[in-house]
Amino acid sequence: MVDSQYYLPNDIGVSALDCREAFRLLSPQEKMYAHYLSRAAWYGGLAVLLQTSPESANIFVLLQRIFRMQTPAQLEQVATAAGLSAEEYQAFLVYAAGLYANMGNYKSFGDTKFIPNLPKDSLFALVKASKAFQEHPAEIEALWDSCSYLLYSLEDRQKQLGLGDKGITTYFSGNCSLEDAELAQKFLDSKKLSAYNTRLFKRQNGGKPCYEVRLASAVQKDCAVDGECESCCGSFNFEDKEFTVKRGDYAPLMEKVSYCLQQAQAYAANENQRKMLEEYTRSFTLGSVEAHKEGSRYWIKDKGPIVESYIGFIESYRDPFGSRGEFEGFVAVVNKAMSERFAKLVSSAEVLLPELPWPREFEKDTFLKPDFTSLDVLTFAGSGIPAGINIPNYDDIRQSEGFKNVSLGNVLAVAYATQKEKLTFLEEEDKDLFIKWKGPSFEVQVGLHELLGHGSGKLFVQDDKGNFNFDKSKVTNPETGEPVSSWYRGSETWDSKFSTIASSYEECRAECVGLYLCLNKQVISIFGHEDQDAGDVVYVNWLSMVRAGLLGLEFYTPESKSWRQAHMQARFVILRVLLEAGEGLVGLEEVTGHDGKPDARITLDRSKIHTVGKNAIHRFLCKLQILKSTADVEGGRALYDDYSTVSDSGAHNFLRLRETVLLRKEARKMFVQANTKVDGDSIELVEYEGSAAGLIHSFTERFQDDAEQLEDQLLEMSKRDAICWC
């Protein structure tokens, strides 16, 4: 029997993301704009296959070739004739849907591998009986042979994403270690090159290690090109090691992304959108992060667009080192009613920021009012869909020029709907309250987390000319009472300094801001909650957080003592902080469930949230910000690693509790997204049912115009690097 965490259950929730009404209200020009941006996002999203695992692209192509010739309904009869049971065929559909939804065979949330929940022989029998195999036996058999071993392999290293012997990654060649990643980061810093759109490949040259840094771009030539004063490409000697910087990673995909963005320009609503798309096109054509930053500046200036989008190598959660961005692209339409509430929160931000527990000097010099809108997602290409986003991730832009926040309303609507019988680890009397207020409380938490969490706090920086952005003679560290003695220098960033803990640490800081500020009555009333309801929203928000901290144990790997998901590690840390606060604020006990199996109960004393709870978050949040502001990596790592430790000693046996969490876990929902297609002079929205078959159908129709060419290019890119993962 395979551990259940390594496959997706047959009854996994699959929901269609509803954007029909939002799309219907767009003008013909806006629909065209949304269509071409969506095409760019979907093509770029295929790069995630190559960023996830050596086998993901090949599995994707195998599934596409099978399902393009036979729909799930047609293939069902073939499966029955080949001897598969109804459960086995459903398991195959769920696996295929999971691969599409995660853009690879590792879960986007948790980075655990998942394999088909049916015997390998049964799956091969189905592949051989398919029409694709009947018509192209040699081609399909070769595809099966290229990925079937890794499709099912659960060797220790292949169970999760990670670097070196800790897991699988295709951001680095298989022979790279943490030391190689650190050296490469130093090299990139010395060249003022961002790691966001890179991968690192190491080889031996006469017994000496050589490193190839590959930039994602459509152009493959290494000479200087338009818009660059000099080429960033070429060979360099750094710390007695040879580094080569090359263009052309994911070149065929980046070419398609650039083409679609150019098409979208003709339908842009204003000059900011046109300039933004121009710079994005330059970025994906030439592999320039600077051009992407320039595009992001125009994006920030494009206030309150009807069609909102962002695209590029964005989030660094899945790079084991924490610096390289996974490709994502989204296109969404404004939800006006919910956006009004967020606009009120933005206008209250300057009053709320001083409430945060750090001294004024540790806050940004001026709060740059961002756009904060609620959007209904039309397209979200990448490995998964979040509930809210704060971008851009470039700290220098966020600090001095601004940012945008978005809450994804139609994602929230379906992602957090909970059935009472599936609600784990709570007292019975808490369950009805939890179900009633989980959605509204999460809306509050997302708003505060994105706007005042990620949007707050200052980084102390000394630039290349030696100038400081703070008064070194006056600012003292409130934790030590001593003058501030460390800061960021030159091209150092939060990600490059705090690397492996940066993502989770920052998510923890933002979550703490949400918990802390939701205690403010003004905040809760902005979201339309007063009196008893307001109290219930606060209670459920805090209860959700401590429960999420317990659920987070699913994403911890004891063998490597590592966390696989930034947000869940952050929530576990917060649970530890609140348990440590004592005074009966949070209770956590192991019990026996109604089924006679191990269970757990988590409780929260509502009367102590505003006192014991608030004080604990106040102290912890202040520490997190001071260490972040002052670039104190050593102190930050010591603090965060301590609270992240999962052990069987102390007041709670977290290793044993992890087993209970795994026993009772519920799989994350998958989303089915619509397609858009040109129909004469207009754009048609094509919707699909909320099922595994519907999700598969959406992907087989997504690349209809150039499916074979695209699949051949994916296989070619996969084959070119196959030797690097051994």
XYZ file of C-alpha atoms in Angstrom:
726
model
C 0.000 0.000 0.000
C 1.346 3.407 -0.978
C 1.120 6.170 1.641
C -2.000 8.211 0.820
C -0.050 11.472 0.700
C 1.520 10.302 -2.593
C -1.658 9.994 -4.610
C -4.797 12.031 -5.195
C -8.033 10.455 -3.894
C -10.767 9.519 -6.361
C -13.237 11.792 -4.542
C -10.959 14.867 -4.671
C -12.899 18.125 -4.970
C -12.894 19.612 -8.479
C -14.645 22.968 -8.986
C -15.202 25.143 -12.039
C -14.043 28.746 -11.598
C -17.064 30.798 -12.563
C -16.227 33.978 -14.486
C -19.123 34.024 -16.976
C -20.810 37.162 -15.668
C -17.544 39.075 -15.278
C -16.494 38.148 -18.838
C -19.937 38.993 -20.295
C -19.683 42.566 -19.004
C -16.402 43.234 -20.870
C -16.387 45.326 -24.038
C -15.285 43.638 -27.323
C -11.875 45.379 -27.020
C -11.448 44.207 -23.395
C -12.358 40.644 -24.415
C -9.687 40.690 -27.145
C -7.139 42.063 -24.656
C -8.067 39.358 -22.099
C -7.879 36.646 -24.783
C -4.337 37.417 -25.947
C -3.070 37.883 -22.395
C -4.607 34.496 -21.533
C -2.860 32.886 -24.494
C 0.466 34.347 -23.324
C -0.159 33.032 -19.806
C -1.064 29.505 -20.937
C 1.961 29.172 -23.235
C 4.302 30.497 -20.556
C 2.698 28.273 -17.932
C 4.023 25.229 -19.801
C 7.526 26.256 -18.658
C 6.473 25.079 -15.186
C 6.592 21.489 -16.486
C 10.299 22.021 -17.171
C 10.783 23.791 -13.826
C 9.219 20.951 -11.805
C 10.697 17.525 -12.576
C 12.630 15.747 -15.349
C 9.578 13.678 -16.303
C 6.729 16.229 -16.087
C 6.877 17.443 -19.708
C 6.922 13.893 -21.088
C 3.950 12.815 -18.957
C 2.066 15.940 -20.088
C 2.687 15.164 -23.760
C 1.704 11.498 -23.295
C -1.612 12.531 -21.717
C -2.274 15.217 -24.341
C -1.730 12.742 -27.180
C -4.067 10.191 -25.618
C -6.856 12.663 -24.758
C -6.648 14.648 -27.991
C -7.698 11.505 -29.854
C -10.293 10.252 -27.351
C -12.325 12.162 -24.767
C -12.504 10.785 -21.197
C -15.992 9.413 -21.997
C -14.772 7.613 -25.151
C -11.698 6.266 -23.377
C -13.812 4.805 -20.565
C -15.099 2.002 -22.832
C -11.519 1.268 -23.903
C -10.464 1.104 -20.232
C -13.250 -1.348 -19.390
C -12.301 -3.567 -22.351
C -8.646 -3.443 -21.206
C -9.691 -4.852 -17.809
C -9.642 -1.686 -15.665
C -12.250 -1.339 -12.927
C -14.353 1.828 -12.682
C -12.258 2.907 -9.653
C -8.997 2.406 -11.560
C -10.221 4.440 -14.530
C -11.389 7.235 -12.206
C -7.939 7.145 -10.528
C -6.352 7.616 -13.964
C -8.603 10.606 -14.734
C -7.838 12.151 -11.332
C -4.094 11.678 -11.904
C -4.281 13.325 -15.337
C -6.355 16.209 -13.966
C -3.859 16.570 -11.113
C -0.933 16.760 -13.509
C -2.661 19.523 -15.488
C -3.791 21.425 -12.391
C -0.301 21.331 -10.828
C 1.576 21.657 -14.152
C 3.678 18.671 -13.182
C 3.653 15.554 -11.010
C 4.449 17.337 -7.719
C 1.735 19.079 -5.715
C 1.982 22.854 -6.104
C 0.991 23.187 -2.457
C 3.411 21.049 -0.474
C 5.821 19.955 -3.223
C 5.088 16.241 -2.650
C 5.154 13.863 -5.580
C 1.889 12.197 -6.541
C 1.629 8.989 -8.565
C -1.333 7.269 -10.257
C -3.517 5.372 -7.772
C -3.752 2.300 -9.992
C -1.250 -0.484 -10.818
C 1.371 0.332 -13.420
C 0.345 -2.697 -15.512
C -3.259 -1.470 -15.628
C -2.181 1.991 -16.747
C 0.073 0.548 -19.470
C -2.777 -1.708 -20.643
C -4.943 1.419 -21.035
C -2.178 3.304 -22.871
C -1.733 0.357 -25.285
C -5.482 0.099 -25.909
C -5.832 3.823 -26.652
C -6.428 5.139 -30.161
C -3.220 7.195 -29.901
C -1.224 3.977 -29.411
C -3.124 2.099 -32.135
C -2.285 4.811 -34.680
C 1.242 5.704 -33.482
C 2.549 2.663 -31.563
C 6.289 3.420 -31.778
C 5.859 7.053 -30.783
C 3.539 6.395 -27.797
C 5.625 3.437 -26.569
C 8.760 5.609 -26.695
C 6.922 8.282 -24.696
C 5.785 5.714 -22.121
C 9.334 4.337 -21.841
C 10.731 7.843 -21.332
C 8.617 8.550 -18.259
C 6.967 5.372 -16.898
C 9.697 4.577 -14.345
C 9.704 8.069 -12.813
C 5.913 8.272 -13.140
C 5.657 5.663 -10.366
C 8.983 5.963 -8.546
C 8.838 6.876 -4.859
C 12.509 6.544 -4.016
C 13.371 8.790 -1.081
C 14.858 11.594 -3.160
C 11.912 11.586 -5.577
C 9.219 11.941 -2.920
C 9.523 15.727 -2.747
C 11.143 18.745 -4.375
C 14.489 19.746 -2.919
C 18.180 20.307 -3.632
C 20.904 17.646 -3.696
C 19.963 14.533 -1.721
C 16.938 16.309 -0.166
C 14.756 15.986 -3.257
C 14.230 16.706 -6.949
C 14.592 20.079 -8.637
C 15.069 21.171 -12.227
C 16.135 24.696 -11.257
C 19.576 23.131 -10.728
C 21.347 20.238 -12.445
C 21.379 17.058 -10.354
C 24.999 17.509 -9.260
C 24.423 20.920 -7.628
C 24.566 21.364 -3.857
C 23.541 24.183 -1.522
C 27.158 25.437 -1.694
C 26.895 25.671 -5.496
C 23.629 27.634 -5.148
C 25.282 30.038 -2.684
C 28.296 30.552 -4.946
C 26.038 31.182 -7.962
C 24.054 33.754 -5.967
C 27.263 35.614 -5.111
C 28.252 35.557 -8.793
C 24.842 36.862 -9.885
C 25.000 39.622 -7.252
C 28.446 40.633 -8.518
C 27.022 40.979 -12.039
C 23.841 42.719 -10.796
C 21.861 39.884 -12.382
C 18.613 38.652 -10.836
C 18.157 34.904 -10.315
C 14.394 35.116 -10.986
C 14.453 33.890 -14.608
C 17.516 31.617 -14.377
C 18.470 27.987 -13.910
C 21.923 26.693 -12.924
C 23.758 23.815 -14.610
C 27.090 22.501 -13.335
C 29.579 20.402 -15.288
C 33.209 19.352 -14.978
C 35.862 20.737 -17.317
C 39.204 19.024 -16.819
C 38.260 18.157 -13.246
C 37.263 21.746 -12.518
C 33.601 22.702 -11.924
C 32.065 25.069 -14.492
C 28.668 26.681 -14.119
C 26.163 27.649 -16.780
C 23.551 30.255 -15.831
C 20.716 30.020 -18.317
C 18.301 32.931 -18.816
C 14.730 32.333 -19.991
C 14.375 34.050 -23.377
C 13.155 33.658 -26.944
C 16.464 34.945 -28.318
C 19.310 32.442 -28.090
C 22.249 34.555 -29.278
C 24.686 35.743 -26.626
C 25.710 39.124 -28.069
C 24.471 42.512 -26.865
C 21.014 43.310 -28.205
C 18.780 46.354 -28.572
C 18.006 47.965 -25.268
C 21.140 46.690 -23.497
C 24.270 48.790 -23.194
C 26.358 45.617 -22.942
C 25.700 41.912 -23.016
C 25.176 40.151 -19.719
C 26.100 36.919 -21.506
C 29.550 35.392 -21.902
C 32.189 33.601 -19.819
C 33.467 34.966 -16.522
C 35.944 33.918 -13.872
C 34.544 34.243 -10.348
C 36.271 33.024 -7.175
C 38.479 30.848 -9.382
C 35.451 29.168 -10.969
C 34.235 29.494 -14.536
C 30.727 30.896 -15.068
C 28.947 31.141 -18.414
C 25.752 33.149 -18.828
C 23.575 32.076 -21.768
C 20.183 32.955 -23.187
C 17.518 30.664 -24.599
C 15.972 28.677 -21.750
C 12.401 27.665 -22.732
C 13.012 29.596 -26.008
C 10.035 28.216 -28.030
C 7.635 29.003 -25.172
C 9.050 32.480 -24.556
C 8.678 33.186 -28.290
C 4.963 32.325 -28.122
C 4.502 34.402 -24.962
C 6.135 37.399 -26.646
C 4.014 37.008 -29.783
C 0.749 36.911 -27.791
C 1.748 39.952 -25.720
C 2.445 41.863 -28.937
C -1.024 40.900 -30.190
C -2.566 42.125 -26.905
C -0.917 45.552 -27.321
C -3.359 46.432 -30.104
C -6.240 46.165 -27.583
C -4.604 47.903 -24.607
C -6.832 50.450 -22.857
C -4.124 53.075 -22.298
C -0.481 54.025 -22.715
C 0.578 52.379 -19.429
C -0.762 49.030 -20.612
C 0.943 49.409 -23.995
C 4.306 50.292 -22.428
C 3.916 47.502 -19.873
C 3.363 44.913 -22.617
C 6.245 46.345 -24.635
C 8.629 45.871 -21.684
C 7.296 42.393 -20.873
C 7.818 41.408 -24.508
C 11.396 42.716 -24.316
C 11.909 40.770 -21.073
C 10.728 37.421 -22.468
C 12.496 38.004 -25.780
C 15.891 38.928 -24.320
C 15.793 37.337 -20.873
C 15.997 40.698 -19.139
C 14.653 40.967 -15.577
C 15.362 44.720 -15.758
C 12.854 44.985 -18.622
C 10.338 43.018 -16.536
C 10.889 45.437 -13.651
C 10.284 48.337 -16.037
C 7.069 46.652 -17.215
C 6.049 46.214 -13.570
C 6.503 49.958 -13.021
C 4.014 50.702 -15.817
C 1.749 47.996 -14.371
C 1.679 49.746 -10.969
C 0.732 53.011 -12.717
C -2.174 51.314 -14.494
C -4.660 52.023 -11.705
C -7.980 50.178 -11.496
C -8.005 48.481 -14.908
C -11.113 46.490 -15.827
C -8.917 43.603 -17.044
C -6.029 43.014 -14.620
C -3.062 40.774 -15.368
C 0.498 39.971 -14.390
C 2.933 37.578 -16.017
C 6.484 36.356 -15.567
C 8.868 34.426 -13.330
C 7.247 35.519 -10.084
C 7.166 33.394 -6.936
C 10.298 31.739 -5.556
C 8.573 29.234 -3.218
C 9.622 26.153 -5.186
C 13.280 26.988 -5.757
C 15.002 25.082 -2.911
C 17.384 28.046 -2.575
C 14.556 30.597 -2.661
C 15.731 32.937 -5.456
C 14.395 31.583 -8.767
C 10.855 32.385 -9.856
C 8.288 29.948 -11.180
C 6.439 31.116 -14.274
C 2.880 32.267 -13.740
C 0.437 34.444 -15.601
C -3.040 35.533 -14.657
C -5.864 37.451 -16.292
C -8.844 38.533 -14.196
C -11.795 40.902 -14.222
C -12.648 43.371 -11.468
C -15.383 42.452 -8.979
C -16.664 45.940 -8.180
C -18.662 45.240 -4.993
C -15.832 43.551 -3.122
C -13.254 45.997 -4.497
C -15.098 48.860 -2.771
C -14.397 47.276 0.613
C -10.724 46.893 -0.237
C -10.580 50.536 -1.387
C -11.783 51.559 2.099
C -9.044 49.433 3.638
C -6.451 51.159 1.437
C -7.673 54.604 2.503
C -7.422 53.524 6.169
C -3.902 52.142 5.715
C -2.080 55.268 6.887
C -4.061 55.210 10.133
C -3.541 51.465 10.611
C 0.191 51.223 9.821
C 1.262 53.140 12.984
C -0.663 50.504 14.987
C 1.927 47.896 14.007
C 4.340 47.016 16.809
C 7.637 48.357 15.425
C 9.064 51.903 15.763
C 8.276 54.499 13.078
C 11.830 54.333 11.700
C 11.240 50.708 10.709
C 8.258 51.631 8.526
C 8.498 52.901 4.932
C 9.103 56.651 4.678
C 5.793 57.093 2.850
C 2.990 54.621 2.331
C 2.457 54.302 -1.404
C -1.259 53.717 -1.789
C -1.623 50.611 -3.927
C -4.438 49.374 -6.064
C -6.374 46.805 -4.069
C -9.039 45.025 -6.030
C -11.077 41.881 -5.860
C -10.875 39.993 -9.124
C -12.683 37.087 -10.712
C -10.060 34.896 -12.362
C -10.460 34.163 -16.063
C -7.022 32.560 -16.446
C -4.378 31.541 -13.919
C -1.558 29.580 -15.534
C 1.181 28.053 -13.423
C 1.315 25.359 -10.768
C -1.607 26.500 -8.621
C -3.995 29.345 -7.855
C -3.608 31.471 -4.700
C -6.402 33.368 -2.918
C -4.581 36.698 -2.879
C -1.449 38.277 -4.313
C 0.830 41.198 -3.463
C 3.144 42.074 -6.360
C 5.636 42.934 -7.744
C 8.120 40.925 -5.677
C 10.942 43.346 -6.466
C 11.678 44.893 -3.060
C 13.277 48.049 -4.471
C 10.057 48.811 -6.428
C 7.771 47.836 -3.550
C 9.725 50.043 -1.144
C 9.867 53.237 -3.169
C 7.438 53.068 -6.112
C 4.481 50.973 -5.013
C 2.704 47.687 -5.491
C -0.723 46.201 -6.118
C -2.848 43.810 -4.110
C -5.447 41.512 -5.512
C -7.902 39.182 -3.834
C -9.238 36.468 -6.112
C -12.949 36.421 -5.316
C -14.130 33.451 -7.375
C -11.235 31.372 -5.992
C -12.153 32.280 -2.408
C -15.788 31.418 -3.102
C -15.062 27.775 -3.903
C -11.718 27.045 -2.225
C -12.861 27.505 1.355
C -16.345 26.014 1.224
C -16.242 23.267 3.882
C -18.536 20.371 4.729
C -19.092 19.849 8.458
C -18.334 16.119 8.331
C -14.943 16.846 6.720
C -13.985 19.495 9.279
C -11.182 18.092 11.434
C -9.594 18.870 14.824
C -12.258 21.276 16.159
C -14.729 21.033 19.029
C -18.299 20.346 17.866
C -19.519 23.742 19.115
C -16.843 25.502 17.021
C -17.716 23.759 13.746
C -20.937 25.607 12.828
C -19.355 28.955 13.679
C -16.281 28.020 11.641
C -18.344 27.079 8.563
C -20.442 30.261 8.816
C -17.519 32.687 9.183
C -14.562 30.962 7.469
C -15.153 32.764 4.141
C -15.734 36.266 5.580
C -12.848 35.920 8.067
C -10.501 34.740 5.329
C -11.472 37.736 3.203
C -10.383 39.987 6.097
C -7.157 38.025 6.618
C -6.266 38.064 2.898
C -6.886 41.822 2.756
C -4.704 42.607 5.772
C -2.058 39.999 4.838
C -1.561 41.367 1.322
C -1.995 45.107 1.865
C -0.536 45.768 5.316
C 1.464 42.568 5.707
C 3.507 42.416 2.523
C 3.006 46.154 2.011
C 4.560 47.218 5.323
C 8.028 47.470 6.813
C 11.210 49.120 5.641
C 14.490 47.530 4.546
C 17.597 49.445 5.647
C 19.822 49.852 2.574
C 23.214 51.321 1.758
C 23.410 51.896 -2.012
C 26.434 51.503 -4.290
C 27.404 55.133 -3.685
C 27.481 54.602 0.069
C 24.238 56.472 0.797
C 21.893 55.145 3.504
C 18.079 55.265 3.385
C 17.968 55.715 7.196
C 19.763 57.862 9.766
C 22.546 55.563 10.957
C 23.452 57.898 13.804
C 19.963 57.895 15.339
C 18.154 54.623 14.620
C 18.435 52.050 17.378
C 17.437 48.420 17.428
C 14.534 48.187 19.923
C 15.414 44.557 20.698
C 18.964 45.407 21.848
C 18.855 49.156 22.528
C 22.055 49.423 20.438
C 22.511 51.412 17.192
C 21.551 49.490 14.046
C 24.680 47.664 12.912
C 23.621 45.688 9.816
C 21.770 46.472 6.578
C 21.436 45.527 2.899
C 24.273 46.617 0.637
C 24.211 47.410 -3.082
C 22.332 44.776 -5.041
C 21.496 42.563 -2.043
C 17.786 41.831 -1.726
C 15.559 40.207 0.879
C 15.433 36.995 -1.219
C 19.159 36.853 -1.890
C 20.069 37.479 1.785
C 17.519 35.275 3.550
C 17.392 32.746 0.639
C 15.997 29.412 1.903
C 13.806 30.917 4.654
C 12.852 34.173 2.892
C 9.483 33.082 1.452
C 8.139 31.407 4.579
C 9.486 34.071 6.953
C 7.769 36.818 4.927
C 4.489 34.867 4.766
C 4.676 34.461 8.555
C 5.215 38.198 9.019
C 2.210 38.980 6.767
C -0.016 36.423 8.533
C 0.914 37.951 11.919
C -0.011 41.425 10.630
C -3.422 40.031 9.613
C -4.017 38.497 13.054
C -2.842 41.634 14.843
C -4.822 44.208 12.842
C -8.061 42.224 12.629
C -8.378 43.032 16.363
C -9.004 46.644 15.320
C -12.785 47.360 15.259
C -12.371 49.851 12.428
C -10.895 47.115 10.199
C -13.713 44.662 10.846
C -16.360 47.338 10.216
C -14.770 48.148 6.822
C -15.695 44.588 5.850
C -19.257 45.134 7.059
C -19.109 43.257 10.390
C -20.323 44.834 13.652
C -20.942 43.806 17.286
C -21.388 40.032 17.807
C -20.644 39.275 14.148
C -17.393 41.231 14.375
C -16.359 39.173 17.406
C -17.200 35.945 15.586
C -15.126 36.966 12.544
C -12.090 37.716 14.740
C -12.520 34.470 16.697
C -12.812 32.338 13.546
C -9.851 34.108 11.943
C -7.618 33.254 14.915
C -9.102 29.756 15.208
C -8.464 29.177 11.485
C -4.840 30.181 11.976
C -4.139 27.824 14.896
C -5.939 24.966 13.105
C -3.922 25.733 9.944
C -0.769 25.532 12.068
C -1.680 21.967 13.023
C -2.684 21.082 9.436
C 0.693 22.458 8.353
C 2.404 19.345 9.740
C 1.336 17.522 6.554
C 3.919 19.636 4.720
C 6.870 18.719 6.958
C 9.264 15.924 5.938
C 10.839 14.281 9.034
C 13.516 12.422 7.034
C 15.121 15.634 5.779
C 13.786 17.843 8.615
C 12.491 20.237 5.980
C 9.292 22.119 5.172
C 7.770 21.843 1.702
C 5.313 24.745 1.806
C 6.081 28.323 2.858
C 2.606 29.339 4.088
C 2.028 26.166 6.105
C 5.427 26.431 7.779
C 4.509 30.034 8.651
C 1.212 28.942 10.220
C 2.923 26.217 12.255
C 5.359 28.840 13.566
C 2.401 31.020 14.634
C 0.755 28.042 16.367
C 4.006 27.501 18.305
C 4.146 31.194 19.284
C 0.540 31.138 20.546
C 1.013 27.852 22.440
C 4.138 29.323 24.042
C 2.081 32.340 25.187
C 0.418 29.997 27.704
C -2.351 31.135 30.078
C -4.752 28.722 28.373
C -4.958 30.774 25.183
C -4.563 27.765 22.881
C -5.219 24.145 23.805
C -3.927 21.210 21.767
C -4.517 17.639 22.856
C -4.331 14.182 21.349
C -7.596 12.233 21.599
C -9.198 9.103 20.171
C -11.707 9.754 17.378
C -15.199 8.262 17.010
C -13.666 5.717 14.631
C -11.225 4.527 17.315
C -8.239 6.028 15.457
C -5.903 8.778 16.723
C -7.354 12.281 16.537
C -6.562 15.743 17.934
C -8.505 18.727 19.278
C -7.464 22.336 19.082
C -9.181 25.032 21.172
C -8.867 28.783 21.492
C -9.987 30.814 24.522
C -11.958 33.619 22.924
C -11.697 35.840 26.025
C -7.879 35.918 25.830
C -7.361 36.824 22.156
C -7.275 40.601 22.808
C -4.878 40.232 25.756
C -2.625 37.165 25.822
C -2.916 36.572 22.069
C -2.361 40.163 21.031
C 0.688 40.532 23.325
C 2.282 37.351 21.958
C 1.838 38.420 18.319
C 2.997 41.960 19.186
C 6.317 40.683 20.562
C 6.926 38.138 17.810
C 5.945 40.447 14.946
C 8.259 43.158 16.225
C 11.186 40.693 16.281
C 10.420 39.483 12.746
C 10.382 43.029 11.360
C 13.532 44.228 13.146
C 15.532 41.223 11.906
C 14.172 41.719 8.388
C 14.822 45.474 8.304
C 18.398 45.091 9.515
C 19.311 42.171 7.200
C 20.173 40.123 10.305
C 20.196 36.738 8.571
C 21.860 34.943 11.488
C 19.335 36.208 14.041
C 16.381 35.731 11.692
C 17.366 32.170 10.835
C 17.944 31.248 14.484
C 14.527 32.581 15.511
C 12.607 31.100 12.586
C 14.318 27.717 12.608
C 13.663 27.380 16.335
C 9.896 27.890 15.974
C 9.829 25.705 12.825
C 11.310 22.702 14.644
C 9.050 19.646 14.665
C 10.010 17.204 17.393
C 8.593 14.530 19.691
C 9.820 16.222 22.865
C 8.348 19.109 24.836
C 4.715 19.711 25.766
C 3.437 18.391 22.408
C 4.625 15.436 20.356
C 4.435 17.126 16.961
C 5.931 14.171 15.106
C 3.119 11.937 16.382
C 0.552 14.670 15.712
C 1.863 14.792 12.124
C 0.844 11.139 11.683
C -2.668 12.029 12.917
C -2.857 14.982 10.505
C -1.826 12.720 7.592
C -4.416 10.133 8.656
C -7.230 12.699 8.516
C -6.109 15.073 5.769
C -8.405 16.333 3.016
C -6.950 16.797 -0.465
C -6.806 20.346 -1.831
C -9.429 21.199 -4.433
C -8.550 21.444 -8.116
C -9.939 24.184 -10.354
C -11.291 23.926 -13.890
C -10.724 27.094 -15.919
C -12.482 28.331 -19.025
C -10.854 28.909 -22.417
C -11.313 31.817 -24.795
C -11.291 31.528 -28.563
C -11.573 33.896 -31.497
C -14.898 33.611 -33.314
C -14.812 35.985 -36.282
C -14.477 39.497 -34.820
C -15.425 38.466 -31.307
C -14.141 36.300 -28.450
C -16.105 33.344 -27.139
C -15.846 32.010 -23.585
C -15.719 28.193 -23.488
C -16.651 26.658 -20.127
C -16.274 23.118 -18.772
C -17.879 21.047 -16.045
C -16.309 20.937 -12.579
C -14.915 17.398 -12.761
C -11.664 15.601 -13.539
C -12.986 14.949 -17.074
C -13.876 18.650 -17.438
C -10.389 19.705 -16.348
C -8.811 17.297 -18.876
C -11.134 18.541 -21.639
C -10.125 22.162 -20.929
C -6.455 21.296 -21.489
C -6.932 19.286 -24.669
C -8.746 22.305 -26.153
C -6.277 24.857 -24.798
C -3.592 24.452 -27.468
C -5.667 23.277 -30.442
C -4.013 25.467 -33.088
C -0.445 24.231 -32.618
C -0.717 21.192 -30.332
C 1.670 18.862 -32.193
C 4.356 21.495 -32.745
C 4.116 22.562 -29.104
C 4.342 18.988 -27.817
C 7.387 18.284 -30.031
C 9.070 21.427 -28.668
C 8.370 20.378 -25.067
C 9.852 16.934 -25.732
C 12.888 18.482 -27.413
C 13.535 20.836 -24.467
C 13.053 17.967 -22.022
C 15.406 15.683 -23.964
C 18.098 18.341 -24.284
C 18.502 18.571 -20.511
C 17.767 14.915 -19.624
C 21.451 14.203 -19.031
C 21.647 17.008 -16.430
C 19.360 15.397 -13.848
C 21.324 12.169 -13.283
